Coordinates of C-alpha atoms in Angstrom, one line a residue:
X19 CA 0.0 0.0 0.0
X20 CA 1.3 3.4 -0.9
X21 CA -0.5 5.6 1.6
X22 CA 1.8 7.2 4.1
X23 CA 1.4 8.7 7.5
X24 CA 4.3 11.1 7.8
X25 CA 7.2 8.8 7.1
X26 CA 5.4 5.7 8.2
X27 CA 3.7 3.0 6.2
X28 CA 0.0 3.2 7.3
X29 CA -0.7 -0.3 6.3
X30 CA 1.1 -1.8 9.4
X31 CA 1.7 0.0 12.6
X32 CA 4.9 -0.6 14.6
X33 CA 4.3 -1.5 18.3
X34 CA 0.6 -0.4 17.9
X35 CA 1.7 3.1 16.9
X36 CA -0.4 4.3 14.0
X37 CA 0.3 8.0 13.9
X38 CA 3.4 8.9 15.8
X39 CA 5.7 11.0 13.5
X40 CA 9.4 11.6 14.0
X41 CA 10.1 14.2 16.7
X42 CA 9.2 17.6 15.6
X43 CA 7.4 16.5 12.5
X44 CA 3.7 16.8 11.6
X45 CA 2.0 13.6 10.7
X46 CA 0.2 13.9 7.4
X47 CA -2.0 11.3 5.8
X48 CA -1.9 11.7 2.0
X49 CA -3.2 9.7 -0.8
X50 CA -0.5 8.5 -3.2
X51 CA -2.6 8.8 -6.3
X52 CA -1.2 11.9 -8.1
X53 CA -3.7 14.6 -8.9
X54 CA -7.5 14.3 -8.8
X55 CA -8.9 11.9 -11.4
X56 CA -12.4 12.0 -9.9
X57 CA -15.1 14.4 -10.8
X58 CA -17.6 15.8 -8.3
X59 CA -20.4 13.7 -9.7
X60 CA -18.3 10.5 -9.8
X61 CA -19.4 7.5 -7.8
X62 CA -16.0 7.7 -6.0
X63 CA -16.7 11.3 -4.8
X64 CA -19.3 10.1 -2.4
X65 CA -19.4 10.3 1.4
X66 CA -19.1 6.5 1.7
X67 CA -16.0 6.4 -0.5
X68 CA -14.5 9.3 1.3
X69 CA -15.0 7.5 4.7
X70 CA -13.5 4.3 3.2
X71 CA -10.4 6.2 2.0
X72 CA -9.9 7.9 5.3
X73 CA -10.1 4.5 7.1
X74 CA -7.4 3.1 4.8
X75 CA -5.2 6.2 5.3
X76 CA -5.5 5.8 9.1
X77 CA -4.3 2.2 8.9
X78 CA -7.5 0.2 8.7
X79 CA -7.6 -2.4 5.8
X80 CA -10.4 -4.6 7.3
X81 CA -13.7 -3.5 8.7
X82 CA -15.9 -5.8 10.9
X83 CA -19.5 -5.5 10.1
X84 CA -23.1 -6.7 10.6
X85 CA -25.5 -5.5 7.9
X86 CA -28.8 -3.9 8.6
X87 CA -31.1 -1.8 6.4
X88 CA -29.7 1.5 7.6
X89 CA -26.1 0.7 6.7
X90 CA -26.4 -1.4 3.5
X91 CA -25.7 1.5 1.1
X92 CA -22.8 2.6 3.2
X93 CA -21.4 -0.9 3.1
X94 CA -21.7 -0.9 -0.7
X95 CA -19.4 2.2 -0.8
X96 CA -17.0 1.0 1.8
X97 CA -16.3 -2.3 0.1
X98 CA -15.9 -0.5 -3.2
X99 CA -12.6 0.8 -1.9
X100 CA -10.0 -1.7 -3.3
X101 CA -7.8 -1.6 -0.2
X102 CA -10.6 -2.1 2.4
X103 CA -11.9 -5.6 3.1
X104 CA -15.3 -6.3 4.7
X105 CA -15.3 -9.0 7.4
X106 CA -18.9 -10.0 8.0
X107 CA -19.4 -11.1 11.6
X108 CA -22.2 -13.1 13.2
X109 CA -23.2 -10.4 15.7
X110 CA -22.4 -6.9 16.6
X111 CA -20.8 -7.8 19.9
X112 CA -18.2 -9.9 18.2
X113 CA -17.7 -7.2 15.5
X114 CA -16.8 -4.8 18.3
X115 CA -14.5 -7.3 20.0
X116 CA -12.8 -8.0 16.6
X117 CA -12.2 -4.3 16.1
X118 CA -10.7 -4.2 19.6
X119 CA -8.3 -7.1 18.8
X120 CA -7.4 -5.5 15.4
X121 CA -6.6 -2.2 17.1
X122 CA -4.2 -4.0 19.5
X123 CA -2.1 -5.0 16.6
X124 CA -2.6 -2.3 14.0
X125 CA -3.1 0.6 16.3
X126 CA -6.6 1.4 15.1
X127 CA -9.7 -0.7 14.2
X128 CA -13.2 -0.2 12.9
X129 CA -16.6 -1.8 13.0
X130 CA -19.9 -1.0 11.1
X131 CA -23.3 -1.7 12.5
X132 CA -26.9 -0.5 12.0
X133 CA -28.9 2.0 14.0
X134 CA -29.8 1.3 17.7
X135 CA -30.3 -2.4 17.5
X136 CA -26.8 -2.8 16.2
X137 CA -25.4 0.2 18.1
X138 CA -26.6 -1.0 21.5
X139 CA -25.4 -4.5 20.8
X140 CA -21.9 -3.3 20.0
X141 CA -21.9 -0.9 23.0
X142 CA -20.3 -3.4 25.4
X143 CA -17.4 -4.1 23.2
X144 CA -16.8 -0.3 22.7
X145 CA -16.9 0.2 26.4
X146 CA -14.2 -2.5 26.7
X147 CA -12.1 -0.7 24.1
X148 CA -12.5 2.6 25.9
X149 CA -11.3 1.0 29.2
X150 CA -8.2 -0.4 27.4
X151 CA -7.4 2.8 25.5
X152 CA -7.9 1.5 22.0
X153 CA -8.8 3.7 19.1
X154 CA -11.8 1.8 17.6
X155 CA -13.9 3.7 15.1
X156 CA -17.6 2.6 15.5
X157 CA -19.6 3.5 12.4
X158 CA -23.4 3.3 12.5
X159 CA -25.8 3.5 9.6
X160 CA -28.3 6.1 10.8
X161 CA -31.8 7.2 9.9
X162 CA -32.6 9.1 6.6
X163 CA -31.5 12.7 7.0
X164 CA -35.1 13.9 6.2
X165 CA -36.5 12.1 9.3
X166 CA -34.5 14.2 11.9
X167 CA -36.8 16.7 13.6
X168 CA -40.0 15.3 12.1
X169 CA -41.5 13.6 15.1
X170 CA -41.7 10.4 13.2
X171 CA -41.3 7.0 14.9
X172 CA -38.8 4.6 13.2
X173 CA -38.2 0.9 13.4
X174 CA -35.1 -0.3 15.3
X175 CA -35.9 2.3 18.0
X176 CA -37.7 2.1 21.3
X177 CA -40.8 3.6 19.7
X178 CA -40.2 7.2 20.5
X179 CA -39.6 10.0 18.0
X180 CA -36.3 10.8 19.7
X181 CA -33.3 9.4 17.7
X182 CA -30.7 10.3 20.3
X183 CA -31.0 7.3 22.6
X184 CA -28.1 5.5 20.9
X185 CA -26.0 8.7 20.8
X186 CA -26.5 9.3 24.5
X187 CA -25.4 5.7 25.3
X188 CA -22.2 6.2 23.3
X189 CA -21.3 9.5 25.0
X190 CA -19.7 7.9 28.0
X191 CA -17.7 5.2 26.2
X192 CA -16.3 7.3 23.2
X193 CA -14.2 10.4 23.1
X194 CA -16.0 11.9 20.2
X195 CA -19.4 11.5 18.6
X196 CA -20.2 12.6 15.0
X197 CA -23.8 12.5 13.7
X198 CA -23.5 13.1 10.0
X199 CA -27.0 14.0 8.7
X200 CA -26.0 16.7 6.2
X201 CA -23.3 16.9 3.6
X202 CA -21.9 20.3 4.3
X203 CA -20.0 19.4 7.4
X204 CA -19.7 15.6 6.8
X205 CA -16.0 15.9 5.7
X206 CA -15.1 17.9 8.8
X207 CA -17.0 15.6 11.2
X208 CA -15.5 12.4 9.8
X209 CA -11.9 13.8 9.8
X210 CA -12.3 15.2 13.3
X211 CA -13.7 11.9 14.6
X212 CA -10.9 9.8 13.2
X213 CA -8.2 12.2 14.2
X214 CA -9.6 12.4 17.7
X215 CA -9.6 8.6 18.0
X216 CA -5.9 8.5 17.0
X217 CA -4.9 11.3 19.2
X218 CA -6.8 10.2 22.3
X219 CA -6.4 6.5 21.7
X220 CA -10.1 6.0 22.6
X221 CA -13.1 4.8 20.5
X222 CA -15.2 7.3 18.6
X223 CA -18.8 7.1 17.2
X224 CA -19.8 8.1 13.7
X225 CA -23.4 7.9 12.6
X226 CA -24.0 8.3 8.8
X227 CA -27.5 8.9 7.6
X228 CA -28.5 6.1 5.3
X229 CA -29.4 8.3 2.3
X230 CA -26.1 10.2 2.3
X231 CA -23.5 7.4 1.8
X232 CA -24.0 7.4 -1.9
X233 CA -24.3 11.1 -2.4
X234 CA -21.4 13.0 -4.2
X235 CA -20.2 16.3 -2.8
X236 CA -17.3 18.6 -3.8
X237 CA -15.4 17.9 -0.6
X238 CA -15.2 14.2 -1.3
X239 CA -12.9 14.3 -4.4
X240 CA -9.6 12.5 -4.0
X241 CA -7.5 15.6 -3.2
X242 CA -9.2 17.3 -0.3
X243 CA -7.2 19.2 2.4
X244 CA -4.6 16.7 3.8
X245 CA -5.5 14.9 6.9
X246 CA -2.9 15.8 9.6
X247 CA -2.1 15.1 13.2
X248 CA 0.1 17.6 15.0
X249 CA 2.4 15.8 17.4
X250 CA 2.2 16.5 21.1
X251 CA 5.3 17.5 23.0
X252 CA 6.2 18.1 26.6
X253 CA 6.5 21.5 28.3
X254 CA 10.3 21.9 28.3
X255 CA 10.4 23.5 31.7
X256 CA 8.1 20.9 33.2
X257 CA 10.1 18.1 31.6
X258 CA 13.4 19.5 33.0
X259 CA 11.9 19.9 36.4
X260 CA 10.4 16.4 36.4
X261 CA 13.7 14.9 35.4
X262 CA 15.7 16.8 38.0
X263 CA 13.3 15.9 40.8
X264 CA 13.3 12.2 39.7
X265 CA 17.1 12.0 39.5
X266 CA 17.4 13.6 42.9
X267 CA 15.1 10.9 44.3
X268 CA 16.5 7.9 42.4
X269 CA 20.2 8.7 42.8
X270 CA 19.7 8.6 46.6
X271 CA 18.0 5.2 46.5
X272 CA 19.9 2.0 47.3
X273 CA 17.9 -0.6 45.3
X274 CA 15.5 1.1 42.8
X275 CA 13.3 -0.9 40.5
X276 CA 11.0 -0.1 37.5
X277 CA 7.6 -1.6 36.7
X278 CA 5.8 -1.3 33.4
X279 CA 2.0 -0.6 33.4
X280 CA -0.6 -0.9 30.8
X281 CA -0.6 2.8 29.7
X282 CA 2.8 2.3 28.1
X283 CA 0.7 1.4 25.1
X284 CA -1.3 4.6 24.9
X285 CA 1.8 6.6 25.7
X286 CA 3.8 4.8 22.9
X287 CA 6.6 4.6 25.4
X288 CA 7.7 1.0 25.4
X289 CA 11.0 1.7 23.6
X290 CA 11.8 4.6 25.9
X291 CA 11.0 2.5 29.0
X292 CA 13.5 -0.2 27.8
X293 CA 16.0 2.5 27.0
X294 CA 15.8 3.6 30.6
X295 CA 16.1 0.0 31.8
X296 CA 19.3 -0.4 29.7
X297 CA 20.8 2.8 31.0
X298 CA 19.9 2.4 34.7
X299 CA 20.5 -1.3 35.3
X300 CA 17.4 -1.5 37.4
X301 CA 15.5 -4.7 37.9
X302 CA 12.5 -4.5 35.4
X303 CA 9.1 -6.0 36.0
X304 CA 5.6 -5.7 34.4
X305 CA 2.2 -5.4 35.9
X306 CA -0.1 -8.2 34.7
X307 CA -2.0 -5.9 32.3
X308 CA 1.2 -4.8 30.7
X309 CA 2.5 -8.3 29.8
X310 CA 3.7 -8.2 26.2
X311 CA 4.5 -4.5 26.1
X312 CA 8.2 -4.9 27.0
X313 CA 10.6 -7.6 26.0
X314 CA 10.8 -10.5 28.4
X315 CA 14.2 -11.5 27.1
X316 CA 15.7 -8.3 28.5
X317 CA 18.6 -9.3 30.8
X318 CA 17.1 -7.5 33.8
X319 CA 13.5 -8.7 33.4
X320 CA 12.3 -10.3 36.6
X321 CA 8.7 -11.2 35.8
X322 CA 5.2 -10.1 36.6
X323 CA 4.5 -7.9 39.6
X324 CA 1.0 -8.9 40.8
X325 CA 1.3 -8.7 44.6
X326 CA 0.7 -12.1 46.2
X327 CA 0.4 -13.9 42.9
X328 CA 3.5 -12.4 41.3
X329 CA 6.2 -14.4 39.4
X330 CA 8.3 -16.1 42.1
X331 CA 10.7 -13.7 43.8
X332 CA 9.4 -10.7 41.8
X333 CA 7.2 -9.2 44.5
X334 CA 9.9 -9.6 47.1
X335 CA 12.3 -7.5 45.0
X336 CA 9.7 -4.8 44.1
X337 CA 8.1 -4.4 47.5
X338 CA 11.4 -4.3 49.3
X339 CA 12.8 -1.6 47.0
X340 CA 13.4 1.9 48.4
X341 CA 12.3 3.5 45.1
X342 CA 10.1 2.2 42.3
X343 CA 9.1 3.7 39.0
X344 CA 5.7 2.7 37.8
X345 CA 5.1 3.5 34.2
X346 CA 1.5 4.0 33.3
X347 CA 0.0 1.9 36.1
X348 CA -3.7 1.2 36.8
X349 CA -4.1 0.0 40.4
X350 CA -7.6 -1.5 40.3
X351 CA -9.0 -4.2 42.6
X352 CA -7.8 -6.9 40.1
X353 CA -4.3 -5.7 39.5
X354 CA -3.8 -5.0 43.2
X355 CA -5.2 -8.4 44.2
X356 CA -8.0 -6.9 46.3
X357 CA -6.0 -3.8 47.3
X358 CA -3.3 -5.9 49.0
X359 CA -0.1 -4.6 47.4
X360 CA 2.6 -3.8 49.9
X361 CA 3.6 -0.5 48.2
X362 CA 4.2 2.9 49.8
X363 CA 3.4 6.2 48.0
X364 CA 6.5 7.9 49.4
X365 CA 8.7 5.4 47.5
X366 CA 6.9 5.6 44.2
X367 CA 7.5 7.6 41.1
X368 CA 4.3 7.4 39.1
X369 CA 4.7 8.2 35.4
X370 CA 1.5 8.6 33.5
X371 CA 1.2 9.4 29.8
X372 CA 1.3 13.1 30.4
X373 CA 2.4 13.7 34.0
X374 CA 4.8 12.6 36.6
X375 CA 4.4 12.4 40.4
X376 CA 7.5 12.0 42.5
X377 CA 7.3 10.3 45.9
X378 CA 3.8 11.3 46.8
X379 CA 4.9 14.9 46.4
X380 CA 5.0 17.3 43.5
X381 CA 3.2 16.5 40.2
X382 CA 4.7 17.7 36.9
X383 CA 2.1 18.2 34.2
X384 CA 2.5 18.4 30.4
X385 CA 5.3 15.9 30.5
X386 CA 5.1 13.1 28.0
X387 CA 6.1 9.7 29.2
X388 CA 8.3 8.8 26.3
X389 CA 10.2 12.1 26.4
X390 CA 10.6 11.8 30.2
X391 CA 12.1 8.3 30.0
X392 CA 14.4 9.3 27.1
X393 CA 15.8 12.3 29.0
X394 CA 16.0 10.4 32.3
X395 CA 18.0 7.6 30.6
X396 CA 20.6 10.1 29.5
X397 CA 21.5 11.1 33.1
X398 CA 20.4 8.4 35.5
X399 CA 23.1 6.8 37.7
X400 CA 23.5 3.1 37.0
X401 CA 22.4 0.9 39.9
X402 CA 22.1 -2.9 39.5
X403 CA 21.6 -3.6 43.2
X404 CA 17.9 -4.8 43.0
X405 CA 18.7 -7.1 40.1
X406 CA 21.7 -8.5 41.9
X407 CA 19.5 -9.2 44.9
X408 CA 17.0 -10.9 42.6
X409 CA 19.8 -13.0 41.1
X410 CA 21.0 -14.1 44.5
X411 CA 17.6 -15.3 45.8
X412 CA 16.3 -16.7 42.5
X413 CA 15.6 -20.4 42.4
X414 CA 14.5 -21.9 39.1
X415 CA 11.0 -23.2 39.0
X416 CA 10.6 -26.9 39.1
X417 CA 8.6 -29.0 36.6
X418 CA 5.2 -30.4 37.5
X419 CA 5.0 -34.0 38.4
X420 CA 4.9 -36.1 35.3
X421 CA 1.5 -37.4 34.3
X422 CA 1.2 -41.2 34.4
X423 CA -0.2 -43.0 31.4
X424 CA -4.0 -42.4 31.1
X425 CA -3.9 -40.1 34.1
X426 CA -6.2 -37.1 33.5
X427 CA -4.3 -34.1 32.1
X428 CA -3.5 -31.3 34.6
X429 CA -3.4 -27.6 33.7
X430 CA 0.2 -27.1 34.9
X431 CA 1.4 -29.9 32.7
X432 CA -0.6 -28.5 29.8
X433 CA 1.1 -25.1 29.9
X434 CA 4.6 -26.7 30.0
X435 CA 3.8 -27.9 26.5
X436 CA 2.3 -24.6 25.5
X437 CA 5.5 -22.8 26.4
X438 CA 7.4 -24.8 23.8
X439 CA 5.0 -23.6 21.1
X440 CA 5.9 -19.9 21.5
X441 CA 8.1 -18.0 19.0
X442 CA 8.3 -14.7 17.3
X443 CA 5.8 -16.1 14.8
X444 CA 3.1 -16.6 17.4
X445 CA 0.8 -14.5 19.5
X446 CA -1.2 -15.4 22.7
X447 CA -4.8 -14.3 23.4
X448 CA -5.9 -15.1 27.0
X449 CA -9.6 -15.1 27.9
X450 CA -10.8 -13.8 31.2
X451 CA -10.5 -16.6 33.8
X452 CA -7.8 -19.0 34.8
X453 CA -6.2 -18.5 31.4
X454 CA -5.2 -15.0 32.8
X455 CA -3.0 -16.7 35.4
X456 CA -1.7 -19.6 33.3
X457 CA -0.8 -17.5 30.4
X458 CA 0.8 -14.9 32.6
X459 CA 3.4 -17.4 33.6
X460 CA 4.4 -18.0 30.0
X461 CA 7.8 -16.6 29.1
X462 CA 7.4 -14.7 25.9
X463 CA 10.1 -15.0 23.3
X464 CA 11.1 -11.8 21.4
X465 CA 8.4 -10.8 19.0
X466 CA 5.7 -13.0 20.5
X467 CA 2.5 -11.1 20.8
X468 CA 0.3 -11.2 23.9
X469 CA -3.1 -9.7 24.6
X470 CA -5.8 -9.9 27.2
X471 CA -8.6 -7.6 28.5
X472 CA -7.8 -7.1 32.2
X473 CA -9.4 -3.8 33.0
X474 CA -12.9 -4.6 31.6
X475 CA -12.7 -8.4 31.9
X476 CA -15.7 -9.2 29.7
X477 CA -16.1 -12.9 29.3
X478 CA -16.3 -14.0 25.7
X479 CA -14.1 -11.1 24.5
X480 CA -11.4 -13.4 23.2
X481 CA -13.3 -15.0 20.4
X482 CA -13.9 -11.7 18.6
X483 CA -10.5 -10.3 19.6
X484 CA -8.8 -13.4 18.2
X485 CA -10.7 -12.9 14.9
X486 CA -9.6 -9.3 14.7
X487 CA -6.0 -9.8 15.9
X488 CA -5.4 -12.7 13.4
X489 CA -6.9 -10.6 10.6
X490 CA -4.5 -7.8 11.4
X491 CA -1.3 -10.0 11.5
X492 CA -1.9 -13.0 9.2
X493 CA 1.8 -13.8 9.3
X494 CA 1.5 -14.8 13.0
X495 CA -0.2 -18.0 14.3
X496 CA -2.5 -16.9 17.1
X497 CA -2.9 -19.3 20.1
X498 CA -6.2 -18.5 21.9
X499 CA -6.9 -19.9 25.4
X500 CA -10.7 -19.7 26.0
X501 CA -12.7 -21.2 28.9
X502 CA -15.9 -23.1 28.2
X503 CA -18.1 -20.6 29.9
X504 CA -16.6 -17.7 27.9
X505 CA -16.8 -19.6 24.6
X506 CA -20.5 -20.1 25.1
X507 CA -21.0 -16.4 25.0
X508 CA -19.4 -15.6 21.6
X509 CA -18.7 -19.0 19.9
X510 CA -20.4 -18.1 16.6
X511 CA -17.6 -16.2 15.1
X512 CA -15.4 -19.2 14.8
X513 CA -17.4 -19.3 11.6
X514 CA -15.9 -15.9 10.5
X515 CA -12.4 -17.2 11.2
X516 CA -13.0 -20.1 8.9
X517 CA -14.6 -18.0 6.3
X518 CA -11.5 -15.8 6.2
X519 CA -9.0 -18.6 6.1
X520 CA -7.5 -17.9 9.5
X521 CA -5.1 -20.5 11.0
X522 CA -5.6 -19.9 14.7
X523 CA -5.1 -22.6 17.3
X524 CA -7.9 -22.4 19.9
X525 CA -7.4 -24.3 23.1
X526 CA -10.9 -24.7 24.6
X527 CA -10.5 -25.3 28.4
X528 CA -13.4 -27.5 29.3
X529 CA -13.7 -27.6 33.1
X530 CA -17.4 -27.4 33.5
X531 CA -18.1 -23.8 34.5
X532 CA -17.0 -20.3 35.4
X533 CA -13.9 -21.3 37.3
X534 CA -12.7 -17.8 38.1
X535 CA -16.0 -16.9 39.6
X536 CA -16.0 -20.2 41.6
X537 CA -12.8 -19.1 43.3
X538 CA -14.3 -15.7 44.1
X539 CA -17.7 -16.9 45.3
X540 CA -19.1 -20.3 44.5
X541 CA -22.7 -21.2 43.8
X542 CA -24.8 -23.4 41.5
X543 CA -24.9 -20.5 39.0
X544 CA -21.3 -21.1 38.1
X545 CA -22.0 -24.5 36.7
X546 CA -22.8 -24.5 33.0
X547 CA -24.4 -27.0 30.5
X548 CA -21.6 -29.0 28.9
X549 CA -21.5 -28.8 25.1
X550 CA -19.9 -31.1 22.6
X551 CA -17.5 -28.3 21.6
X552 CA -15.7 -30.1 18.9
X553 CA -18.9 -31.3 17.3
X554 CA -20.2 -27.7 17.4
X555 CA -17.1 -26.4 15.6
X556 CA -17.4 -29.3 13.1
X557 CA -21.0 -28.2 12.4
X558 CA -19.9 -24.6 11.9
X559 CA -17.1 -25.8 9.6
X560 CA -19.6 -27.7 7.5
X561 CA -17.0 -28.7 5.0
X562 CA -16.1 -25.2 4.0
X563 CA -12.6 -24.0 4.7
X564 CA -9.7 -25.7 6.5
X565 CA -10.6 -26.9 10.0
X566 CA -9.3 -29.6 12.3
X567 CA -10.8 -30.5 15.8
X568 CA -9.9 -32.9 18.5
X569 CA -10.5 -33.6 22.2
X570 CA -7.7 -34.4 24.6
X571 CA -7.9 -35.9 28.1
X572 CA -4.3 -37.1 28.7
X573 CA -0.9 -35.6 28.3
X574 CA 0.1 -37.9 25.4
X575 CA -3.1 -36.8 23.5
X576 CA -2.2 -33.2 24.0
X577 CA 1.4 -33.7 22.7
X578 CA 0.0 -35.5 19.7
X579 CA -2.6 -32.7 19.1
X580 CA 0.0 -30.0 19.3
X581 CA 2.2 -31.9 16.9
X582 CA -0.6 -32.2 14.4
X583 CA -1.7 -28.6 14.7
X584 CA 1.8 -27.2 14.2
X585 CA 2.8 -29.6 11.4
X586 CA 0.2 -31.4 9.3
X587 CA -2.5 -28.8 10.0
X588 CA -0.4 -25.7 10.2
X589 CA -2.5 -24.0 7.5
X590 CA -5.8 -24.9 9.2
X591 CA -7.9 -23.5 12.0
X592 CA -7.3 -26.0 14.8
X593 CA -9.7 -26.4 17.7
X594 CA -8.3 -28.5 20.6
X595 CA -10.8 -29.1 23.4
X596 CA -8.9 -29.8 26.6
X597 CA -10.8 -31.7 29.3
X598 CA -9.7 -30.7 32.8
X599 CA -11.1 -31.4 36.3
X600 CA -13.4 -28.7 37.5
X601 CA -11.1 -28.0 40.5
X602 CA -7.8 -28.0 38.5
X603 CA -6.7 -24.4 38.6
X604 CA -3.5 -22.4 39.0
X605 CA -2.4 -21.7 42.5
X606 CA -2.4 -18.1 41.6
X607 CA -6.1 -18.1 40.9
X608 CA -6.8 -19.7 44.3
X609 CA -4.9 -16.9 46.1
X610 CA -6.2 -14.1 43.9
X611 CA -9.8 -15.3 44.2
X612 CA -9.8 -15.3 48.0
X613 CA -8.3 -11.8 48.2
X614 CA -10.7 -10.4 45.6
X615 CA -13.6 -12.0 47.5
X616 CA -12.4 -10.4 50.7
X617 CA -12.3 -7.0 48.9
X618 CA -15.8 -7.5 47.5
X619 CA -17.2 -8.6 50.8
X620 CA -16.0 -5.6 52.9
X621 CA -18.9 -4.5 55.2
X622 CA -20.3 -1.0 54.8
X623 CA -18.5 1.8 56.5
X624 CA -20.2 3.0 59.7
X625 CA -22.7 5.7 59.1

């Protein structure tokens, strides 16, 4: 693809960065076709084609859609764009989840649904993208422009002549809302929505009246005013003051450490964070939600800091440090293990995407995380004490007890074999549940992708997200770990994976219920109806596309299934149903569940 964003190829983002130009430059999105070969009355000078070109220019080459009568003409014009492919999904929720997964890899994603019945269905997925700071462009086919303000009642509404219900719902889960019901400001509204999504790294909502998508307008010719994003920069005085205060604090510390948080992604600061780790020699950990954002093959990487369920020896080093840098942290009840972290504010330097707080004291605003780390790395005093302490106390983890022949497979044994599958050509998607904890313990090779939805934690997210992620990076083999309860929520879009020739390996963890909820608070509602999952996927396959399914109950069967999936069936979608005992969980989930339950069960404060 020839479209450029600044000096970057828009067809594939690097490290999820779609629109970051070189320092001091202005990011411009320009069409590579020289001159305008399109007349005002041309079918290519329509609102729909303009929107399609803008999506491609921003980095979207696949849209995830569910057709409805209000968006059909719009879809005609979107799919007429040669560089934009339509991925038809089974329902709007999965279309939203797919756009979420796509954005995690490409840096931006898009879904297209119909008015209200489609918009409210996709709303949950957009809320999840908002919580995870993902720029997802949610496009809705809206009512005919002539119906606005007429007091008419339309289908796909709640029966009131007020068309704003959907818009009001999207207000709190998007950073910008554009209702395009006239052509005069359509160009401006669309450009503003897309640029806001990219700048804020949050979802946006665009409603297009159904009768406007096919309408030509002078502003929709191929050479309109270039679409540009002015780069943000730090306040120089604030940056200098923040660096000075931080150096003064860190250089007095005996054993400082640094911990990566999930907002490294939105700050586009992963490289700068690693640069600081290289320069400082500090021990480097990640919060659970930041796994995959920094290289785990770094010589000073010590694992996941997750309080009582951390990687062995990691929490001891972090919590005993006399100074810790947290880069883009979110300390919610899940990441803090029910608010049980043993951290002290007076020891912490909290670096957020646009501000820095030093030791529970002064906060420096208008300071960009990436610039802060870059400047800090130039002057920080090297101190490897914390890592040396870690190296002294570290004891390699043992292997699980070997399974005997025909002994039921155990989850710890299973993930020993999963570890061997990982490479730079794979990516891991972990569904909400015990997969969070088991996948968290995997050591990621350089270049291996990793995604999960920790802040929002919506069960079923991973099916759609796997679809979107795999579509964004077809060169990688995605390994998805999905619990049976979660799979029952969104299973249909395995169909879409097959339809688009994806070669994902899905490990369906069949343990008979909502295991993560059992460990928080058990009850009969956590037991689900068992399905014949492989038969279901075979029925969805229906002889169209490449698909292979199997059930495994024993270690030898798992080994054979992995061998088949990675060799003979390497070009097929592989579905491996793993039968596990209902009480076979990671020890981390047991500990985490009891602490989260205690946090949930706190009595009311005295009145």
